[in-house]
Each structure stands twice: as C-alpha cells, then as structure tokens.
Coordinates of C-alpha atoms and ligand atoms in Angstrom, one line a residue:
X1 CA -17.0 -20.6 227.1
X2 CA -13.2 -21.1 225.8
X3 CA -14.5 -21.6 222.6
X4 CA -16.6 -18.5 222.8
X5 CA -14.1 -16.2 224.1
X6 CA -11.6 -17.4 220.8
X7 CA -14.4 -16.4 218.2
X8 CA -14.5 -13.2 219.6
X9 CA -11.0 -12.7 219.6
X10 CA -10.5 -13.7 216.1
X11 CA -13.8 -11.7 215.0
X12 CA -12.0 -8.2 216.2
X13 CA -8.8 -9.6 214.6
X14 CA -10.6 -10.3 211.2
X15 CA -12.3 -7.0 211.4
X16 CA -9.1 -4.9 212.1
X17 CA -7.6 -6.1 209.6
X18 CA -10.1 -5.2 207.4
X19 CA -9.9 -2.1 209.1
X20 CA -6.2 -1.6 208.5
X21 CA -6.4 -1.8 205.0
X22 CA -6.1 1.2 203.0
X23 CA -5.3 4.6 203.3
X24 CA -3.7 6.9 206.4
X25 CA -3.0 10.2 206.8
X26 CA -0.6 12.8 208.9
X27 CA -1.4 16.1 208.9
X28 CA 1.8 18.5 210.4
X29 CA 2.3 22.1 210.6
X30 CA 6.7 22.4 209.7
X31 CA 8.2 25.5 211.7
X32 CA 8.1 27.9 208.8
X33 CA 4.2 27.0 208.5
X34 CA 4.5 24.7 205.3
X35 CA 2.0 21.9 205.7
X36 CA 3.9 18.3 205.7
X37 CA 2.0 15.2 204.9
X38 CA 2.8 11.5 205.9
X39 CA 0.8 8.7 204.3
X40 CA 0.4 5.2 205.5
X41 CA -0.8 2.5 203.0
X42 CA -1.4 -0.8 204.5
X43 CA -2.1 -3.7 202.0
X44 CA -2.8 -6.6 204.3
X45 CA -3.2 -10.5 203.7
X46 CA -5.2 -12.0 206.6
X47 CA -3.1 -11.2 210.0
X48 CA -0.1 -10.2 208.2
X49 CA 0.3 -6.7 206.0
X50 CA 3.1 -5.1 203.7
X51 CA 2.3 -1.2 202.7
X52 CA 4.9 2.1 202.2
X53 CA 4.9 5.1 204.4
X54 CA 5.5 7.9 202.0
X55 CA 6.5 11.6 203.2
X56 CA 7.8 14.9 201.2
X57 CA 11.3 13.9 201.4
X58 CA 11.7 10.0 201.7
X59 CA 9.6 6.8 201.1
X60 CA 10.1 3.5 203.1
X61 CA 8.4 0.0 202.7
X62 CA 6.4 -1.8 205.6
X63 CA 7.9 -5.1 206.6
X64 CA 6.8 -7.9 208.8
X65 CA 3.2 -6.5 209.8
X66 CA 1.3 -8.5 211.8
X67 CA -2.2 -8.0 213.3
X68 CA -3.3 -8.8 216.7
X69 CA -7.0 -7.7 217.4
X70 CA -6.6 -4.0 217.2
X71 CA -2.7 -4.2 217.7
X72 CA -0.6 -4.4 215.1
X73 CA 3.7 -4.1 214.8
X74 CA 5.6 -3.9 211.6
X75 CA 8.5 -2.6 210.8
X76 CA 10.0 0.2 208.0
X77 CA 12.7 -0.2 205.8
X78 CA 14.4 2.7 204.9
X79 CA 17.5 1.3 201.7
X80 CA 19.8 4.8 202.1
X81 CA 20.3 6.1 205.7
X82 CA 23.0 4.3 207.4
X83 CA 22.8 1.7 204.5
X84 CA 20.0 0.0 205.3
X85 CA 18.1 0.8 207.8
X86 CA 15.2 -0.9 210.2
X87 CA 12.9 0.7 212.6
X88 CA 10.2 -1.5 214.3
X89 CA 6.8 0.2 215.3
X90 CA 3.9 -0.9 217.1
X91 CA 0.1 0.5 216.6
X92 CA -3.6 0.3 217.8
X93 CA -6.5 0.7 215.6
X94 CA -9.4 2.7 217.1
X95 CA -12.1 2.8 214.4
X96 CA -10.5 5.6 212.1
X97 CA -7.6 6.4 214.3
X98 CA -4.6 4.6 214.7
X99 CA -1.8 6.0 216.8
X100 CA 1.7 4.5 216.0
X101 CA 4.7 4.1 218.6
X102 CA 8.4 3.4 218.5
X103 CA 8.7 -0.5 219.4
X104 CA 11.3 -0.1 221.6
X105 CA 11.2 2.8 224.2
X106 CA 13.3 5.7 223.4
X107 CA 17.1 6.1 225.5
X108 CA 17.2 8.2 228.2
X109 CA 13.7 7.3 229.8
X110 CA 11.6 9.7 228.0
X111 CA 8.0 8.3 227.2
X112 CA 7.5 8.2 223.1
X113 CA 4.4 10.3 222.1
X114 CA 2.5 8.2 219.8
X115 CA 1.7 9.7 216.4
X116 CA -2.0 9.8 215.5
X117 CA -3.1 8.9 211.8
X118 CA -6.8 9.4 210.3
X119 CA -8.3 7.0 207.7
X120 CA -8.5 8.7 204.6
X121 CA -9.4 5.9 202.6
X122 CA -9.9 2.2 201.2
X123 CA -7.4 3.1 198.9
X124 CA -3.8 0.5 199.1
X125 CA -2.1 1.6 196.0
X126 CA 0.3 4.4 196.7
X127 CA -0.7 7.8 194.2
X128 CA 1.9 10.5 195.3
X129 CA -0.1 14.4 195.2
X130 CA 1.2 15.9 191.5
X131 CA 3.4 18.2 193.9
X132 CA 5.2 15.1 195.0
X133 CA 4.7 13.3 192.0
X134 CA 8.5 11.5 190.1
X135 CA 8.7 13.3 187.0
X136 CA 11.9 12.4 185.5
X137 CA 12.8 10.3 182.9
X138 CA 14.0 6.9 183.2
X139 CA 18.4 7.6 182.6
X140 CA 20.0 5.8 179.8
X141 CA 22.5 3.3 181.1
X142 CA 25.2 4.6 183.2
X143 CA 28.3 5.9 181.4
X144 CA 31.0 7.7 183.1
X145 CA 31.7 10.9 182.4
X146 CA 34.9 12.8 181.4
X147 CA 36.6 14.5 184.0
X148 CA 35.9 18.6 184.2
X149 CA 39.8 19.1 184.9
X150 CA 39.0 20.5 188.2
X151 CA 40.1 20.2 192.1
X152 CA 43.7 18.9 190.8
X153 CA 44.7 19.7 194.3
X154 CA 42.1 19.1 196.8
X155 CA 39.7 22.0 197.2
X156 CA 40.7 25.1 200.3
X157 CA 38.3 27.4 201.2
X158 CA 35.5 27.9 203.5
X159 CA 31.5 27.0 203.8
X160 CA 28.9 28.5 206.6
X161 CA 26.9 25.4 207.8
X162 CA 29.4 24.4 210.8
X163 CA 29.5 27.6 212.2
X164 CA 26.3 29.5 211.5
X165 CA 23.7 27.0 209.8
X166 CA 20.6 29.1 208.9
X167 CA 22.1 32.5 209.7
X168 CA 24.3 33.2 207.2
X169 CA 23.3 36.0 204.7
X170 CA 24.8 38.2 202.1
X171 CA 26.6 41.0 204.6
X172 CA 28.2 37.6 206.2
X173 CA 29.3 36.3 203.6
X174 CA 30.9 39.8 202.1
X175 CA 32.7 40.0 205.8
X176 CA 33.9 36.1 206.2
X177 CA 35.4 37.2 202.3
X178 CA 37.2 40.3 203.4
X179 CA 38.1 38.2 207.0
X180 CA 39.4 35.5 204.5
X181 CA 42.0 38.2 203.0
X182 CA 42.9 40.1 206.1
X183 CA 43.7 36.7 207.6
X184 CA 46.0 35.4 205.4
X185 CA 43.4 32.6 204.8
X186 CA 43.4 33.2 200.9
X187 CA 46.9 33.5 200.7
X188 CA 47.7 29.9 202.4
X189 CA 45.4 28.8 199.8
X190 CA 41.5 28.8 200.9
X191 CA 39.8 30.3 197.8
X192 CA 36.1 29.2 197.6
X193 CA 34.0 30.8 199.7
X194 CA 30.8 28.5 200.3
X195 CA 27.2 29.1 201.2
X196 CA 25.8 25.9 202.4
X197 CA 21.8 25.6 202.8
X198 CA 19.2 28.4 203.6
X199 CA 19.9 30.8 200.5
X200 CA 17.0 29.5 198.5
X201 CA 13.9 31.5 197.6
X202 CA 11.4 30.3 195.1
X203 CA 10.8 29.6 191.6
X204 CA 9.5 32.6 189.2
X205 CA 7.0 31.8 187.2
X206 CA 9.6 30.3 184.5
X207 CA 10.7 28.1 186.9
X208 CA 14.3 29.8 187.6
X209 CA 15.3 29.8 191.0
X210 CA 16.0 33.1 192.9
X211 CA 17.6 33.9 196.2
X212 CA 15.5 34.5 199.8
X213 CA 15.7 37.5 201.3
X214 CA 19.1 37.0 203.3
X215 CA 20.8 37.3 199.9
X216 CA 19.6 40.4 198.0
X217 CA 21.5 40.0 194.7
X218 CA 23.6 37.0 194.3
X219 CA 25.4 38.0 191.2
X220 CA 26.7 41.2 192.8
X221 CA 27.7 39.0 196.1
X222 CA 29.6 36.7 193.2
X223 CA 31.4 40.0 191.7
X224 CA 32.3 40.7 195.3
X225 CA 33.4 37.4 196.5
X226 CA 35.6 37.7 192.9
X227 CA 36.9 41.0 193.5
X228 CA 38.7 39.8 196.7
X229 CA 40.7 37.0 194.5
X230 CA 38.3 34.3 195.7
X231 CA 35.3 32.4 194.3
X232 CA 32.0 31.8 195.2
X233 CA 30.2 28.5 196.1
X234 CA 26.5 27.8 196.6
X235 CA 24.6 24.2 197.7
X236 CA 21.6 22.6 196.7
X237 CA 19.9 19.0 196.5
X238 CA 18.9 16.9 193.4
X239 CA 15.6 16.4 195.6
X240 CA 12.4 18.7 195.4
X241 CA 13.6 20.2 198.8
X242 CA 16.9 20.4 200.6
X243 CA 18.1 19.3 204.1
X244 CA 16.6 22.2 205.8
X245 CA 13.7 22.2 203.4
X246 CA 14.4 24.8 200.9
X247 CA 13.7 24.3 197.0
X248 CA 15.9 21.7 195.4
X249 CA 16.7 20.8 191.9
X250 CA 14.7 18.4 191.0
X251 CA 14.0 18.9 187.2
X252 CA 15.2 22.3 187.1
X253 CA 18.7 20.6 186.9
X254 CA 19.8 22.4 183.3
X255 CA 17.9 25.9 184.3
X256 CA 19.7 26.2 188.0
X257 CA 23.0 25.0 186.3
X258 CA 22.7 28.2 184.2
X259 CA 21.4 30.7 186.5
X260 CA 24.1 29.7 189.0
X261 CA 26.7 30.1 185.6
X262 CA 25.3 33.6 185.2
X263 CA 26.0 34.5 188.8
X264 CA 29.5 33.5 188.5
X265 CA 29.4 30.5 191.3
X266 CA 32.7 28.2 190.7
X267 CA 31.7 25.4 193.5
X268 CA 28.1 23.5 194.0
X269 CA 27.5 21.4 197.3
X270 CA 24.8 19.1 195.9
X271 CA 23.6 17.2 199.2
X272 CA 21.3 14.2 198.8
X273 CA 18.7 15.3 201.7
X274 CA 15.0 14.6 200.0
X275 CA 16.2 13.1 196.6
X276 CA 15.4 9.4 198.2
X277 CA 11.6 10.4 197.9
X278 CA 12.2 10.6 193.7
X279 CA 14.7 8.3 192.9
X280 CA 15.5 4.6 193.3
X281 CA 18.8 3.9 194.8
X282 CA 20.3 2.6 191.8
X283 CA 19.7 6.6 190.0
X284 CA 22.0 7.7 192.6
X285 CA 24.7 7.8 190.5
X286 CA 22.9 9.0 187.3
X287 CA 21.1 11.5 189.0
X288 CA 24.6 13.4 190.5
X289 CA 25.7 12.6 186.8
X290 CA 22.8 14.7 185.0
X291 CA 23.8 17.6 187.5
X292 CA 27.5 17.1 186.4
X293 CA 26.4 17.4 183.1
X294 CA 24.5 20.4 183.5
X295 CA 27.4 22.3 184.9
X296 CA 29.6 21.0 182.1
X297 CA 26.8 22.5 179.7
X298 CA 26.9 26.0 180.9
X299 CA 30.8 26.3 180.0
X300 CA 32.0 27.5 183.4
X301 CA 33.9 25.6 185.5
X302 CA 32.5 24.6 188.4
X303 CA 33.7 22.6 191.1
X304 CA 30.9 19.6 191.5
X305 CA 31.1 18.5 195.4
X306 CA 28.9 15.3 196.1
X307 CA 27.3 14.8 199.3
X308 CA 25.1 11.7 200.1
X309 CA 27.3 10.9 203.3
X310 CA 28.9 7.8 202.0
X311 CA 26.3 5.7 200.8
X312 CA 26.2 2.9 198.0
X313 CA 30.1 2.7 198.4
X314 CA 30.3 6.5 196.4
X315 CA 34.1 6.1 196.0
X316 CA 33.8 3.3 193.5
X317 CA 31.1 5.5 191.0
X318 CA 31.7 8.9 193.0
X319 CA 34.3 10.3 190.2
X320 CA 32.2 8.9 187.0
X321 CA 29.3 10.8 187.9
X322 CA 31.3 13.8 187.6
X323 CA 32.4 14.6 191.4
X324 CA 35.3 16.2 192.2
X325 CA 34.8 15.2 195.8
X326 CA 32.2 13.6 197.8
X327 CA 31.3 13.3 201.2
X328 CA 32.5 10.0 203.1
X329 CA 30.2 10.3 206.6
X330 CA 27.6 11.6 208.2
X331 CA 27.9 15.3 209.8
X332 CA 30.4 16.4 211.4
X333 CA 30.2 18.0 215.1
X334 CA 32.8 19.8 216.6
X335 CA 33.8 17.3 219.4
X336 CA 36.8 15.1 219.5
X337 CA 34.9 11.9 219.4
X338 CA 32.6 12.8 215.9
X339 CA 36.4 14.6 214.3
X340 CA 38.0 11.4 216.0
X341 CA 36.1 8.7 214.3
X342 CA 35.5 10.0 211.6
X343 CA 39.3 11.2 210.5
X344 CA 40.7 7.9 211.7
X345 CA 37.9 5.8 210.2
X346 CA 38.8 7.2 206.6
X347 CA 41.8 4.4 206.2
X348 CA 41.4 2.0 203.2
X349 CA 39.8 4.7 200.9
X350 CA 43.3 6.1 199.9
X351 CA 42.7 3.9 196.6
X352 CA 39.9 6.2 195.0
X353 CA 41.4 9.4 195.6
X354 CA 43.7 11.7 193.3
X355 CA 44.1 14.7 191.2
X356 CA 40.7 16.1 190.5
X357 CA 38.0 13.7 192.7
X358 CA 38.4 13.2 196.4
X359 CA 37.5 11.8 199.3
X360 CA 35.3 14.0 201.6
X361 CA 35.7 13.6 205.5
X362 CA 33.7 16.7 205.8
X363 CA 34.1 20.4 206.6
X364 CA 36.5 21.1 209.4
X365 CA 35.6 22.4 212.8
X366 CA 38.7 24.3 213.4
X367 CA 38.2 27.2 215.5
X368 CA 34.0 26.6 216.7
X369 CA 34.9 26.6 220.1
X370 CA 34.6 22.7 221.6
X371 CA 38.0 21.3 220.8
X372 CA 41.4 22.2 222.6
X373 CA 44.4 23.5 220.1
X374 CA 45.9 20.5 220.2
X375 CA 43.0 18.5 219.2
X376 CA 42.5 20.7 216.3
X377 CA 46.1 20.0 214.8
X378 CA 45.1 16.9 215.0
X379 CA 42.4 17.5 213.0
X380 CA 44.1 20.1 210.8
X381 CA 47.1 17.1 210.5
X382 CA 44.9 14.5 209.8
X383 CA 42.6 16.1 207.3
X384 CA 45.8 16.9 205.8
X385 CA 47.3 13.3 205.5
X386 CA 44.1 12.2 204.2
X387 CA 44.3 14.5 201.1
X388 CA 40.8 15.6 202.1
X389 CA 39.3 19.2 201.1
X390 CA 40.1 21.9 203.5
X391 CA 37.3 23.5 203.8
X392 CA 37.2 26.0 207.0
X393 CA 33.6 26.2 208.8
X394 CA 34.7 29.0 211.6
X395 CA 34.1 32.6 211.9
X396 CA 36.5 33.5 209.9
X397 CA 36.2 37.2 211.4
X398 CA 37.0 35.8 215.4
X399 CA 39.4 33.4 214.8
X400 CA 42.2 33.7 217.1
X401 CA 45.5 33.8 216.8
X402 CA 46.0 30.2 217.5
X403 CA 43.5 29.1 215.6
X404 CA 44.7 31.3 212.3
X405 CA 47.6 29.7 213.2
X406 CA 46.8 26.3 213.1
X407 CA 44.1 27.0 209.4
X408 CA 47.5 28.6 207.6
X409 CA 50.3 26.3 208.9
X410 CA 51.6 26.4 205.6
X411 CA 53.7 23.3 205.9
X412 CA 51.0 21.2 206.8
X413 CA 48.7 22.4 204.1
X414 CA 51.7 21.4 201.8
X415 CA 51.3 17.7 202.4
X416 CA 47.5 18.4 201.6
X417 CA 48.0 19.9 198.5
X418 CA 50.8 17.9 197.2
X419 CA 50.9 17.2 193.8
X420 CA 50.9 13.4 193.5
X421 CA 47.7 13.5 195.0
X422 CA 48.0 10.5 197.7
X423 CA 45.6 9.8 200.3
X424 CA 47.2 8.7 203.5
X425 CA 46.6 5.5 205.6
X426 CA 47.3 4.2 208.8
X427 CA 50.3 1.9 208.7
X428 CA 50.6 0.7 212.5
X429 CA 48.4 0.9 215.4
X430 CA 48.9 0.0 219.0
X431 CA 45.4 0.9 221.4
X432 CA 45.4 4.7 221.2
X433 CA 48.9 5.6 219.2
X434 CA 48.8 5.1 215.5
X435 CA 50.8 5.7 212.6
X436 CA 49.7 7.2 209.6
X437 CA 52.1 7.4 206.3
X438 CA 51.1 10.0 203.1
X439 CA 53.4 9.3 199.9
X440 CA 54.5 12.9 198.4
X441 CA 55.7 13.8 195.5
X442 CA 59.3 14.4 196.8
X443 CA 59.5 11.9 200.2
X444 CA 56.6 11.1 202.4
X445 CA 54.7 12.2 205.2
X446 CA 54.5 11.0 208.6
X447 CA 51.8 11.2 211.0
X448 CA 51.9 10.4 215.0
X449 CA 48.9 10.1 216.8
X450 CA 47.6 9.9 220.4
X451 CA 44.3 9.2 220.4
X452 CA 44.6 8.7 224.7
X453 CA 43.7 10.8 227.0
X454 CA 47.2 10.9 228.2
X455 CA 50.5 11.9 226.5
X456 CA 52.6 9.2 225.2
X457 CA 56.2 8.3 224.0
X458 CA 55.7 7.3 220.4
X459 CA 58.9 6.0 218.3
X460 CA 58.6 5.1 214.4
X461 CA 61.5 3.2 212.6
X462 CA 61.3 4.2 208.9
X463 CA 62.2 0.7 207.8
X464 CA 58.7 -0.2 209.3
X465 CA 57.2 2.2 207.3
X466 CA 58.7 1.3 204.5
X467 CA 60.7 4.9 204.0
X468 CA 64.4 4.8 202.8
X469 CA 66.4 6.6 205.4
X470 CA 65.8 10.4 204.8
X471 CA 68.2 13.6 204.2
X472 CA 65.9 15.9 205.8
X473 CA 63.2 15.2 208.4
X474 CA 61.0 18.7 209.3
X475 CA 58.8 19.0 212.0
X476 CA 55.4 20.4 210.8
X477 CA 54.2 21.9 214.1
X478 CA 57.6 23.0 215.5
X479 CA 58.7 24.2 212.3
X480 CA 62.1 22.6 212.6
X481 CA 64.0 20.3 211.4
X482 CA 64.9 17.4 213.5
X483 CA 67.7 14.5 213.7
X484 CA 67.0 12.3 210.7
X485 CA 68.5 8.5 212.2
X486 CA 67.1 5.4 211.7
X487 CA 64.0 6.6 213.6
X488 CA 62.2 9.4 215.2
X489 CA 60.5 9.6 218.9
X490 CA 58.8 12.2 220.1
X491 CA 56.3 12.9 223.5
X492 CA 53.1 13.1 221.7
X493 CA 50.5 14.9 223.7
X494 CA 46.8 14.1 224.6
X495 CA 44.8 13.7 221.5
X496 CA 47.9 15.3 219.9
X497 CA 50.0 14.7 217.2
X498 CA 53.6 14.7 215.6
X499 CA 53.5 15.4 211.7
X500 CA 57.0 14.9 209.8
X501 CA 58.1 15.2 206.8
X502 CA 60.9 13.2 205.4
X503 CA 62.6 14.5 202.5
X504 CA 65.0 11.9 200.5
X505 CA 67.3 14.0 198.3
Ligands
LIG601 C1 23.3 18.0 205.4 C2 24.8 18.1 205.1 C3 25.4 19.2 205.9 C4 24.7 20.5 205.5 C5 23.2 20.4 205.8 C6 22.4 21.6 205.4 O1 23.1 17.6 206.8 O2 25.4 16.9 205.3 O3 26.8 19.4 205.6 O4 24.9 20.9 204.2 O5 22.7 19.2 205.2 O6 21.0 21.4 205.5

C-alpha cells in the first residue's frame, strides 16, 4: 500500500515537471491601457528547474526551483535593485494554469493575490517580441571620457517630480519660471529649471521624439524658460520606456540628443528605470557614456545628471561616463526619516566629488508640506555640507515666507557652492548629535546636528576637528557672528542644526 501510495506521488511529480517546462504567459492591462506582458520560462532538470521571468522593463533569472507534485518554489534574482536582490515565490500547476505567490506572506496581514499564468508553449529558450528585442551593439571597451567643463559648482535650480509627479505641464512650468524670479530663487543661484518624467509623446515616423500634450511646443517653453535668465532641463531613460512608462532612449540616443539641442534644453535627468531589460550590468557605464557622448556631439552644453540610485558603486565610474552628477539613493520622500538617512548616510563618498561631477543625495523636499522648518534647515544645511546639487522640488509659486527663507539663505548656499569643491563628512558622533566638517576655500564649515527628538547642548573644540583657531566664526542661521574661542556650544534644537563658518584670516 506504502509502496503504492509513493509511485503515485512520484508519478504526479514526474508529470509536473514535465508540465512545468516551457513557456508562460501574463497578460495585463497598465492604467493608461497599454498591454504589459510577463513571460515565465521554466527549463527544468528532474525535480529541480532554472528559467528567466522576463517583462517590458526588467529580466530576472530563476534560482533554486524545486518541484513537489504540482508545487513548486523557486526564487528570482534580480542583479540591480538594491544590489542584488532575492525574492522567493511559491506555485501550483493546474494543467495549463499556474498561479504564483509571494513565499512569505506580505507585512501588515493582507492576503497575497496569487498571479495566474497560462501555458503558451513547450518552448524554454527565452525569444524577446521584436518590440522588446536588444538592438544595440556590443560597446568597445570602456574609456573614460573628457570632462564637458560643466557643473563647476554643484548644479541650483528646481525639477517637478517631488512636488507634482505626473501633473506638471507647460503653463506650470512657465509659472514655477516666473515664481523662480519673483522669489529671489534665481538670484540666490537656482537656474535650471527641470521637468522630470511625464513630458514624452511618441516617435514620428523618423523616429524623433516629440512632446505629449501637456507640453505644446517645447522649443517656445525653452525660449521662455531662457528669457527669464534661467535654463531649461528635461529627463529621460537609456531604456525603451521610463519610470512612469513613457518612451525612453534606447537607440534613439544621437537623434533625442539633437532634438533636445534644438530646443535649447541645458540639463538632462537620464534615470535608469527599464534600461535593466536591454543591458547587462556591466553596459551600465557605457551605456550613460554613449548618451554623454551624444550630448557632447550636438555642441551645446548640457548638464549630464545620472540617475541609477546608486548602484554598481557609480561614484567610482560615475564621472568617466560623462556625469556631472549622479544619484546616490533611492527616492527621496518628504519625511524626516527618508531626508534623515539618506543626508547622513552620504559620509565616506566626499572622495569622488569636485568641480564638475557630484554626488547626488537627491532633489530636496524643502517646502512640500511634511517636515517642520527646522527639519528642513537641516536638510537645506546638510545638503549644503555635502556639496550636493540644490535642486528645489516645491511649488515654487506657494512657498512661504519661511520656506523662501530657508531655499535663499545665501550664506548657506555659499558653503554649497564654494569653489574648492569639498564634500563634507561627519567627523564625530555621539547617539543622535553629530559633527559634520566641509573644507572651503577660505576656512571651513561646521555642521551641528541633532538628530533626537529632543534639543541638546552640543560643544565642538576646533582642535578636534582639526581647524586652526579661527578669526571669524558666523552663524549661518542667525546670521551673526559669534565668539570665536577655542570652541563653540550652542542648544541645538530637535532635529535641528547649528551651521558655522570659521574664517582663518
Ligand atoms: C525615478 C527617479 C525619480 C523620478 C521618477 C520619475 O523614481 O528616481 O527621481 O525621476 O523616476 O518617474
């Protein structure tokens, strides 16, 4: 009977397997109606299997599948997003169905719906549609590039995603400009006015990109943007489609690079987003690099701005690919802990930043609403010490006094700017309170931070920071100078901060 009942079993698992094998599809309906495929291919080897699940925007391998009758678990492995990442699934096989689960049950007690894939096929070698199909070249080996002379200072301005994601258009764009003068934004120094995603329309029939409806005529907007004393930014992906699944660049590289010329654009955001479903990870690098060449080609300058959130270590290869900054993190939210840990997690990269490439925390969140004033001088402060771009993601139009206040401190957005180009780092900390140290060109900067949820007497010795005993030490928020002894202490608020500088004349 025992004996019995084990045949069975292993005649369901031999015939699930068998089963397995091949081809699966996922068919989706996307919110703007485009149809979105997601293909399974299952190679399998007795009760284990290996395969690829492949979708518009990202491919990942199947690990460590194993068959149990008509169970099966595996996991995917996915090289780029949050370095290397590993999600475990489990499965049942019903004839030509198989509906696929989350291994683990998702946080918060909420029951996983199971995804439900047809049999398409026998088929276990992968064939991406032409539509998805890699069409580039293999790249030559990686040389660096010469520098475009750009972004000596770190780049000041604005971009729409943190404030109004999808709903930013050409009459926004022309107001947040005209907000950017009244303001005194320009003035202190923000000149590049940014759209981020959700300006892209489609391909003519000669493959040049054109504008959606939100943005009627882009080369007027850029004559516009100009006429104000500012410049004009746009954003798109070397992948078929960007993060919010508009067209990307992928092989239209030297033809967008020249349309975006003829507009007048002097900044590009080129984010990542889909490019992993085209490119290995090692024509990361290259692939930025043709874009930077493109740019270079159409003899304008343009600002290249590299956003892949930090992956493959870009700070080492970030600035011979052409970048003249690139992102450092994942997104940013406007909440103290996402500004918080990212700001303070930046120490240690001070070594790959300078005159004309930089280090990119990410847009700021000044002024959206969720931070208190004092946490957003910390922000403002830190960004500042870290010689990252300031680039304002508010409504430029609503800002409140305070908050104008805090975007065109002008003394802070000195140390930002200053020309020897230092990136600060954190030279003491004890729990919450830490002390950051920027080198200028003239003296040094000196950042006191509370990271508690209660205020706190902070003292630094400049012998400890390795500061000669200054002339002058100014207060950056009181806009004062202050007793320059050995040391300076100072009640530093809840998730405040104290920002000197020392001048040694
Ligand atoms: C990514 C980027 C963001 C923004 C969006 C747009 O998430 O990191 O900064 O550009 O894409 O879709």
């Amino acid at each position: 009977m025992q004996i019995f009942a084990f045949c069975l079993v292993l005649a369901t698992a031999v015939s699930s397997a068998a089963d397995l094998a091949g081809t699966w599809k996922l068919e989706q309906t996307g919110r703007n109606g485009q149809r979105r495929v997601t293909t399974y291919v299952f190679k399998t080897g007795g009760e284990t299997f290996t395969g690829l699940v492949a979708t518009p925007t990202e491919q990942r391998e199947i690990l460590h599948g194993v068959i149990r009758g008509n169970q099966i678990a595996f996991d995917t492995h996915f090289e780029f997003y949050e370095a290397n990442r590993i999600d475990s699934y489990k499965g049942e096989i019903n004839g030509e169905q198989l509906s696929i689960l989350p291994a683990n049950p998702p946080q918060g007690g909420r029951a996983a719906t199971p995804i439900v894939l047809r049999k398409t096929s026998n088929e276990t070698v992968y064939t991406p549609p032409p539509e998805l199909a890699r069409t580039h070249k293999p790249f030559p080996p990686f040389q660096p590039i010469a520098p475009n002379g750009l972004a000596q200072t770190p780049p000041m301005g604005w971009n729409s995603w943190n404030k109004f994601a999808g709903r930013i258009d050409d009459a926004t764009v022309r107001a947040i400009a005209d907000a950017m003068v009244s303001s005194g934004m320009r003035d202190a120094g923000y000149v590049y006015v940014n759209i981020d995603d959700t300006w892209e329309g489609a391909r003519d029939s000669r493959g040049s990109l054109h504008p959606n409806s939100k943005f009627p005529d882009m080369k007027a907007l850029a004559d516009y943007v100009h006429s104000k004393g500012l410049k004009l930014g746009i954003y798109s992906s070397p992948g078929r489609t960007t993060c919010a699944g508009f067209e990307g660049s992928y092989g239209h590289e030297e033809q967008d690079a020249k349309t975006w010329a003829e507009w007048g654009i002097d900044y590009l955001k080129y984010d990542w987003c889909s490019a992993s479903a085209v490119y290995h990870r090692d024509e990361m690098a290259p692939a930025y690099q043709k874009m930077a060449r493109a740019l270079l080609a159409t003899g304008r300058p343009i600002v290249l701005s590299l956003c892949q959130y930090g992956w493959l270590d870009v700070g080492t290869w970030g600035a011979a690919a052409g970048g003249n900054l690139w992102r450092t993190t994942g997104d940013i939210r406007d909440a103290w802990d996402s500004m918080s840990r990212i700001g303070f997690d930046q120490d240690g990269r001070e070594k790959v930043a300078g005159p004309g490439h930089w280090n990119d925390p990410d847009m700021l969140e000044i002024g959206n609403g969720a931070m208190t004033d004092a946490e957003y001088r910390t922000h403002f402060s830190l960004w500042s010490m870290l010689a990252a771009p300031l680039i304002a993601g508010n409504d430029v139009r609503a800002a409140t006094p305070g908050i104008r206040e805090i975007l065109t401190n002008r003394e802070v957005i000195a140390i930002d700017q200053d020309k020897l180009g230092a990136q600060g780092f954190r030279v003491r900390r004890d729990g919450a309170l830490e002390v950051w140290k920027k080198p200028l060109s003239d003296g040094v900067a000196v950042g006191l931070f509370n990271r508690g949820a209660q205020a706190a007497w902070m003292t630094v010795k400049w012998a400890e920071i390795g500061a000669a005993a200054p002339s002058k030490v100014r207060d950056l928020w009181g806009h004062e100078d202050v007793s320059a002894g050995a040391e300076f202490a100072a009640d530093v608020p809840a998730h405040g901060v104290a920002l000197l500088r020392l001048r040694h004349d």
